[in-house]
Structures are given as C-alpha cells and as structure tokens.
mmCIF file of C-alpha atoms in Angstrom:
data_model
loop_
_atom_site.group_PDB
_atom_site.id
_atom_site.type_symbol
_atom_site.label_atom_id
_atom_site.label_comp_id
_atom_site.label_asym_id
_atom_site.label_seq_id
_atom_site.Cartn_x
_atom_site.Cartn_y
_atom_site.Cartn_z
ATOM 1 C CA GLN A 10 2.679 3.227 -19.893
ATOM 2 C CA VAL A 11 2.284 1.838 -16.375
ATOM 3 C CA ARG A 12 -1.049 1.409 -14.608
ATOM 4 C CA LEU A 13 -1.723 0.569 -10.970
ATOM 5 C CA VAL A 14 -5.134 -0.552 -9.758
ATOM 6 C CA GLU A 15 -5.900 -0.873 -6.047
ATOM 7 C CA SER A 16 -8.713 -2.846 -4.471
ATOM 8 C CA GLY A 17 -9.859 -3.993 -1.040
ATOM 9 C CA GLY A 18 -10.702 -0.760 0.727
ATOM 10 C CA GLY A 19 -13.874 -0.201 2.700
ATOM 11 C CA LEU A 20 -15.404 0.278 6.126
ATOM 12 C CA VAL A 21 -14.192 -1.827 9.029
ATOM 13 C CA GLN A 22 -14.676 -1.708 12.784
ATOM 14 C CA PRO A 23 -11.796 -0.957 15.154
ATOM 15 C CA GLY A 24 -9.811 -4.110 15.790
ATOM 16 C CA GLY A 25 -10.832 -5.575 12.467
ATOM 17 C CA SER A 26 -8.780 -6.601 9.453
ATOM 18 C CA LEU A 27 -8.615 -5.633 5.818
ATOM 19 C CA ARG A 28 -6.458 -6.678 2.886
ATOM 20 C CA LEU A 29 -5.500 -4.273 0.128
ATOM 21 C CA SER A 30 -4.311 -5.427 -3.267
ATOM 22 C CA CYS A 31 -2.581 -3.559 -6.063
ATOM 23 C CA ALA A 32 -2.013 -4.856 -9.568
ATOM 24 C CA ALA A 33 0.578 -3.219 -11.806
ATOM 25 C CA SER A 34 0.563 -3.535 -15.577
ATOM 26 C CA GLY A 35 2.505 -2.095 -18.468
ATOM 27 C CA ASN A 36 6.228 -1.544 -19.000
ATOM 28 C CA ILE A 37 7.602 -2.733 -15.665
ATOM 29 C CA PHE A 38 11.259 -3.402 -15.006
ATOM 30 C CA GLY A 39 12.128 -6.408 -12.857
ATOM 31 C CA CYS A 40 14.118 -4.470 -10.273
ATOM 32 C CA ASN A 41 11.676 -2.212 -8.462
ATOM 33 C CA THR A 42 10.019 -1.318 -5.189
ATOM 34 C CA MET A 43 6.293 -1.498 -4.577
ATOM 35 C CA GLY A 44 4.554 -0.059 -1.588
ATOM 36 C CA TRP A 45 1.693 1.738 0.059
ATOM 37 C CA TYR A 46 1.261 5.320 1.170
ATOM 38 C CA ARG A 47 -1.733 6.830 2.892
ATOM 39 C CA GLN A 48 -3.207 10.280 3.257
ATOM 40 C CA ALA A 49 -5.679 11.230 5.953
ATOM 41 C CA PRO A 50 -7.809 14.397 5.690
ATOM 42 C CA GLY A 51 -5.730 17.480 6.432
ATOM 43 C CA LYS A 52 -2.488 15.502 6.613
ATOM 44 C CA GLU A 53 0.434 14.868 4.295
ATOM 45 C CA ARG A 54 0.821 11.635 2.396
ATOM 46 C CA GLU A 55 2.987 9.221 4.376
ATOM 47 C CA LEU A 56 4.730 5.936 3.710
ATOM 48 C CA VAL A 57 3.010 2.915 5.248
ATOM 49 C CA ALA A 58 5.094 0.011 3.946
ATOM 50 C CA ALA A 59 7.312 -0.907 1.017
ATOM 51 C CA ILE A 60 8.867 -4.057 -0.388
ATOM 52 C CA THR A 61 11.624 -4.470 -2.959
ATOM 53 C CA SER A 62 11.555 -7.026 -5.746
ATOM 54 C CA GLY A 63 14.148 -8.904 -3.670
ATOM 55 C CA GLY A 64 11.765 -9.083 -0.721
ATOM 56 C CA ARG A 65 13.258 -6.473 1.603
ATOM 57 C CA LYS A 66 10.495 -4.794 3.626
ATOM 58 C CA ASN A 67 10.145 -1.443 5.324
ATOM 59 C CA TYR A 68 7.339 -0.301 7.625
ATOM 60 C CA SER A 69 6.398 2.945 9.281
ATOM 61 C CA ASP A 70 6.566 2.798 13.070
ATOM 62 C CA SER A 71 2.826 3.387 13.338
ATOM 63 C CA VAL A 72 1.954 0.103 11.599
ATOM 64 C CA LYS A 73 4.778 -2.223 12.647
ATOM 65 C CA GLY A 74 3.417 -5.435 14.115
ATOM 66 C CA ARG A 75 -0.070 -4.796 12.710
ATOM 67 C CA PHE A 76 0.397 -4.546 8.929
ATOM 68 C CA THR A 77 2.183 -6.991 6.650
ATOM 69 C CA ILE A 78 3.277 -6.229 3.108
ATOM 70 C CA SER A 79 3.878 -8.937 0.527
ATOM 71 C CA ARG A 80 4.179 -9.209 -3.225
ATOM 72 C CA ASP A 81 3.896 -11.615 -6.129
ATOM 73 C CA ASN A 82 6.644 -10.728 -8.590
ATOM 74 C CA ALA A 83 5.297 -13.011 -11.302
ATOM 75 C CA LYS A 84 1.958 -11.166 -11.248
ATOM 76 C CA ASN A 85 3.323 -7.682 -10.439
ATOM 77 C CA LYS A 86 1.029 -7.480 -7.445
ATOM 78 C CA VAL A 87 1.542 -6.108 -3.962
ATOM 79 C CA TYR A 88 -0.652 -6.726 -0.936
ATOM 80 C CA LEU A 89 -1.133 -5.075 2.430
ATOM 81 C CA GLN A 90 -2.660 -7.175 5.201
ATOM 82 C CA LYS A 91 -3.922 -4.842 7.901
ATOM 83 C CA ASN A 92 -4.814 -6.230 11.306
ATOM 84 C CA SER A 93 -5.822 -4.612 14.602
ATOM 85 C CA LEU A 94 -7.066 -1.585 12.726
ATOM 86 C CA LYS A 95 -7.480 1.705 14.582
ATOM 87 C CA PRO A 96 -9.560 4.790 13.770
ATOM 88 C CA GLU A 97 -6.317 6.648 13.050
ATOM 89 C CA ASP A 98 -5.667 4.228 10.175
ATOM 90 C CA THR A 99 -8.525 5.899 8.324
ATOM 91 C CA ALA A 100 -7.135 7.346 5.097
ATOM 92 C CA VAL A 101 -6.939 6.990 1.360
ATOM 93 C CA TYR A 102 -4.340 4.332 0.637
ATOM 94 C CA TYR A 103 -2.235 4.663 -2.494
ATOM 95 C CA CYS A 104 -0.165 2.004 -4.194
ATOM 96 C CA ILE A 105 3.208 3.058 -5.610
ATOM 97 C CA LEU A 106 5.655 1.435 -7.997
ATOM 98 C CA LYS A 107 9.182 2.840 -7.965
ATOM 99 C CA MET A 108 11.638 2.090 -10.753
ATOM 100 C CA ASN A 109 14.946 3.691 -11.715
ATOM 101 C CA ILE A 110 13.186 5.626 -14.485
ATOM 102 C CA GLY A 111 10.433 7.003 -12.258
ATOM 103 C CA SER A 112 7.497 6.310 -9.962
ATOM 104 C CA HIS A 113 3.848 5.558 -10.655
ATOM 105 C CA TRP A 114 0.817 5.896 -8.394
ATOM 106 C CA GLY A 115 -2.547 4.200 -8.194
ATOM 107 C CA GLN A 116 -5.794 6.120 -7.911
ATOM 108 C CA GLY A 117 -6.200 5.352 -4.205
ATOM 109 C CA THR A 118 -8.681 3.342 -2.168
ATOM 110 C CA GLN A 119 -10.538 4.621 0.887
ATOM 111 C CA VAL A 120 -10.184 2.784 4.188
ATOM 112 C CA THR A 121 -12.430 3.881 7.035
ATOM 113 C CA VAL A 122 -12.076 2.445 10.531
ATOM 114 C CA SER A 123 -15.125 3.278 12.594
ATOM 115 C CA SER A 124 -17.710 1.690 14.841
#
C-alpha cells in the first residue's frame, strides 16, 4: 500500500510564490519517478514537472524558468517551488509516484492565483 499526501496549496496573488510538498509512504521501490500534474476546471490533467530518483528533471514548457522540482530520496518527498505565479497556474495539483509496478496519486491540493 502506497500513500501520497500533498500540502502547501492555497491562494496567492499573481507574481507570488508557493511551495508544494508531497510525502510518500508505504512499499516504495528505490528506482522511481515522482512528479506533479495539475488539472484546471474544464481541462485535462497535464504534467507540470517530474524528477527521477537519479535527479533527472522534466518540465512542461508553460512552467520552465518559473517552477523548480526537487526531492529528498531519504524521506520519499518531492517538492515544487513555484515562482512568478500567473492566474493560468490556478488548478488542483496532484503528486504522482511512478514505479515499474504501477503509479500512485495523491488526493490533490488546490492552488488559486488571483488578486
């Protein structure tokens, strides 16, 4: 059983910053990818950023240069530092853990960017 718990969402003004955290627990294999997806109202869920257990990172074009993903392998945690936030970043952000045997999702955390 694997469980993912996100935290750090909330309301922020345009141009502001926010840091999301996700803690994974349970039967986790060392070689895996952790990341963040988001889903805005009326839109499909999309990849925001991902990082492998070896540290290789991948970002969507819409967040490159503004968001930074990092992880703590010892604690099975992944973080998403979000700077220069825009109203179009408003969405529910989901943490994901991908292993060879399958993927697991968190419950999601709402991020709203508005003045």
